[in-house]
């Protein structure tokens, strides 16, 4: 236990900045929901930004601290201590199981799809 389900993101800082990524992130999550996203609840569904790059964590903290609602935001910002790729069944989940629902509105999924082949 203690793990959080997450998405590994890679990006080219010449194309998108960490600040832009944070803006996109805050569009698709509920930054006020403690231990939940969409219909999923529990500690593993907590919201966070995890990175091995201290500069990314600093940017994320600064982004959150600069928001007018910063005192309400429950997004963790922590160093990545362990990352394990999930099983194949959880890779490209919506492509494999199009009948399933996602808490992210489809228009947002499509809005950012072109930013990275990993998105």
mmCIF file of C-alpha atoms in Angstrom:
data_model
loop_
_atom_site.group_PDB
_atom_site.id
_atom_site.type_symbol
_atom_site.label_atom_id
_atom_site.label_comp_id
_atom_site.label_asym_id
_atom_site.label_seq_id
_atom_site.Cartn_x
_atom_site.Cartn_y
_atom_site.Cartn_z
ATOM 1 C CA UNK A 1 0.000 0.000 0.000
ATOM 2 C CA UNK A 2 0.926 3.661 -0.046
ATOM 3 C CA UNK A 3 1.053 3.782 -3.830
ATOM 4 C CA UNK A 4 -0.837 6.216 -6.028
ATOM 5 C CA UNK A 5 -2.089 5.486 -9.504
ATOM 6 C CA UNK A 6 -0.410 7.911 -11.837
ATOM 7 C CA UNK A 7 0.389 8.822 -15.387
ATOM 8 C CA UNK A 8 3.984 9.111 -16.488
ATOM 9 C CA UNK A 9 4.401 12.192 -18.633
ATOM 10 C CA UNK A 10 7.308 13.218 -20.781
ATOM 11 C CA UNK A 11 7.526 16.568 -22.471
ATOM 12 C CA UNK A 12 9.753 18.827 -24.493
ATOM 13 C CA UNK A 13 10.221 22.116 -22.591
ATOM 14 C CA UNK A 14 10.673 23.827 -25.993
ATOM 15 C CA UNK A 15 7.055 22.890 -26.778
ATOM 16 C CA UNK A 16 5.313 23.026 -23.397
ATOM 17 C CA UNK A 17 6.434 24.438 -20.059
ATOM 18 C CA UNK A 18 5.928 22.925 -16.618
ATOM 19 C CA UNK A 19 3.544 25.813 -15.921
ATOM 20 C CA UNK A 20 1.473 24.869 -18.987
ATOM 21 C CA UNK A 21 1.453 21.241 -17.863
ATOM 22 C CA UNK A 22 0.180 22.359 -14.460
ATOM 23 C CA UNK A 23 -2.564 24.401 -16.122
ATOM 24 C CA UNK A 24 -3.623 21.365 -18.174
ATOM 25 C CA UNK A 25 -3.405 19.147 -15.100
ATOM 26 C CA UNK A 26 -5.666 21.454 -13.106
ATOM 27 C CA UNK A 27 -8.204 21.379 -15.952
ATOM 28 C CA UNK A 28 -8.595 17.601 -15.754
ATOM 29 C CA UNK A 29 -8.396 16.964 -12.009
ATOM 30 C CA UNK A 30 -10.383 18.030 -8.979
ATOM 31 C CA UNK A 31 -7.669 19.843 -7.005
ATOM 32 C CA UNK A 32 -9.919 20.007 -3.923
ATOM 33 C CA UNK A 33 -10.937 16.333 -3.738
ATOM 34 C CA UNK A 34 -8.949 14.521 -1.081
ATOM 35 C CA UNK A 35 -8.154 10.925 -2.075
ATOM 36 C CA UNK A 36 -10.507 10.851 -5.047
ATOM 37 C CA UNK A 37 -10.765 11.532 -8.745
ATOM 38 C CA UNK A 38 -14.017 11.128 -10.603
ATOM 39 C CA UNK A 39 -15.912 8.138 -9.204
ATOM 40 C CA UNK A 40 -12.744 6.571 -7.755
ATOM 41 C CA UNK A 41 -12.055 7.022 -4.058
ATOM 42 C CA UNK A 42 -9.275 5.920 -1.747
ATOM 43 C CA UNK A 43 -5.679 6.788 -0.948
ATOM 44 C CA UNK A 44 -4.391 5.383 -4.243
ATOM 45 C CA UNK A 45 -6.552 7.966 -6.067
ATOM 46 C CA UNK A 46 -5.008 10.955 -4.302
ATOM 47 C CA UNK A 47 -3.810 13.686 -6.592
ATOM 48 C CA UNK A 48 -0.171 14.560 -6.847
ATOM 49 C CA UNK A 49 2.781 15.703 -8.864
ATOM 50 C CA UNK A 50 5.779 13.414 -8.458
ATOM 51 C CA UNK A 51 9.112 13.908 -10.159
ATOM 52 C CA UNK A 52 12.788 13.050 -9.887
ATOM 53 C CA UNK A 53 13.537 16.603 -11.075
ATOM 54 C CA UNK A 54 13.576 19.093 -8.205
ATOM 55 C CA UNK A 55 13.017 21.939 -10.660
ATOM 56 C CA UNK A 56 9.716 20.357 -11.751
ATOM 57 C CA UNK A 57 8.612 20.061 -8.128
ATOM 58 C CA UNK A 58 9.582 23.682 -7.475
ATOM 59 C CA UNK A 59 7.573 24.813 -10.511
ATOM 60 C CA UNK A 60 4.568 22.781 -9.376
ATOM 61 C CA UNK A 61 4.743 24.174 -5.827
ATOM 62 C CA UNK A 62 5.078 27.722 -7.145
ATOM 63 C CA UNK A 63 2.139 27.197 -9.490
ATOM 64 C CA UNK A 64 -0.078 25.967 -6.660
ATOM 65 C CA UNK A 65 1.115 28.637 -4.216
ATOM 66 C CA UNK A 66 0.353 31.311 -6.817
ATOM 67 C CA UNK A 67 -3.262 30.270 -7.218
ATOM 68 C CA UNK A 68 -5.904 32.338 -5.417
ATOM 69 C CA UNK A 69 -7.388 29.061 -4.104
ATOM 70 C CA UNK A 70 -4.043 27.643 -2.927
ATOM 71 C CA UNK A 71 -5.287 27.058 0.626
ATOM 72 C CA UNK A 72 -7.988 24.695 -0.709
ATOM 73 C CA UNK A 73 -5.750 22.678 -3.048
ATOM 74 C CA UNK A 74 -4.939 19.147 -1.802
ATOM 75 C CA UNK A 75 -2.500 18.174 -4.587
ATOM 76 C CA UNK A 76 0.673 16.530 -3.260
ATOM 77 C CA UNK A 77 4.004 17.684 -4.662
ATOM 78 C CA UNK A 78 6.658 15.126 -3.745
ATOM 79 C CA UNK A 79 9.828 13.544 -5.080
ATOM 80 C CA UNK A 80 9.166 10.360 -7.028
ATOM 81 C CA UNK A 81 10.485 7.537 -4.890
ATOM 82 C CA UNK A 82 9.313 4.523 -6.859
ATOM 83 C CA UNK A 83 7.628 4.088 -10.219
ATOM 84 C CA UNK A 84 6.303 0.773 -11.464
ATOM 85 C CA UNK A 85 4.658 0.524 -14.854
ATOM 86 C CA UNK A 86 1.206 -1.003 -14.574
ATOM 87 C CA UNK A 87 0.219 -4.186 -16.337
ATOM 88 C CA UNK A 88 -0.709 -4.197 -20.017
ATOM 89 C CA UNK A 89 -4.426 -4.202 -19.169
ATOM 90 C CA UNK A 90 -4.043 -0.690 -17.738
ATOM 91 C CA UNK A 91 -1.990 0.733 -20.633
ATOM 92 C CA UNK A 92 -4.096 2.775 -23.090
ATOM 93 C CA UNK A 93 -7.103 1.786 -20.977
ATOM 94 C CA UNK A 94 -9.718 3.800 -22.860
ATOM 95 C CA UNK A 95 -8.538 2.492 -26.229
ATOM 96 C CA UNK A 96 -8.775 -1.100 -24.985
ATOM 97 C CA UNK A 97 -12.092 -0.538 -23.189
ATOM 98 C CA UNK A 98 -13.974 2.223 -25.029
ATOM 99 C CA UNK A 99 -17.181 1.391 -23.165
ATOM 100 C CA UNK A 100 -15.637 2.512 -19.872
ATOM 101 C CA UNK A 101 -16.100 6.015 -18.536
ATOM 102 C CA UNK A 102 -13.334 8.447 -17.713
ATOM 103 C CA UNK A 103 -13.703 11.398 -15.366
ATOM 104 C CA UNK A 104 -11.807 13.546 -17.863
ATOM 105 C CA UNK A 105 -14.206 15.113 -20.382
ATOM 106 C CA UNK A 106 -13.505 13.748 -23.897
ATOM 107 C CA UNK A 107 -13.003 17.251 -25.298
ATOM 108 C CA UNK A 108 -10.067 17.765 -22.907
ATOM 109 C CA UNK A 109 -8.541 14.403 -23.795
ATOM 110 C CA UNK A 110 -8.583 15.405 -27.445
ATOM 111 C CA UNK A 111 -7.538 19.008 -26.783
ATOM 112 C CA UNK A 112 -4.104 17.983 -25.491
ATOM 113 C CA UNK A 113 -3.506 14.791 -27.435
ATOM 114 C CA UNK A 114 -1.149 16.455 -29.922
ATOM 115 C CA UNK A 115 1.300 17.650 -27.271
ATOM 116 C CA UNK A 116 3.024 14.308 -26.872
ATOM 117 C CA UNK A 117 2.844 10.820 -28.261
ATOM 118 C CA UNK A 118 2.733 9.630 -24.627
ATOM 119 C CA UNK A 119 -0.323 11.705 -23.711
#
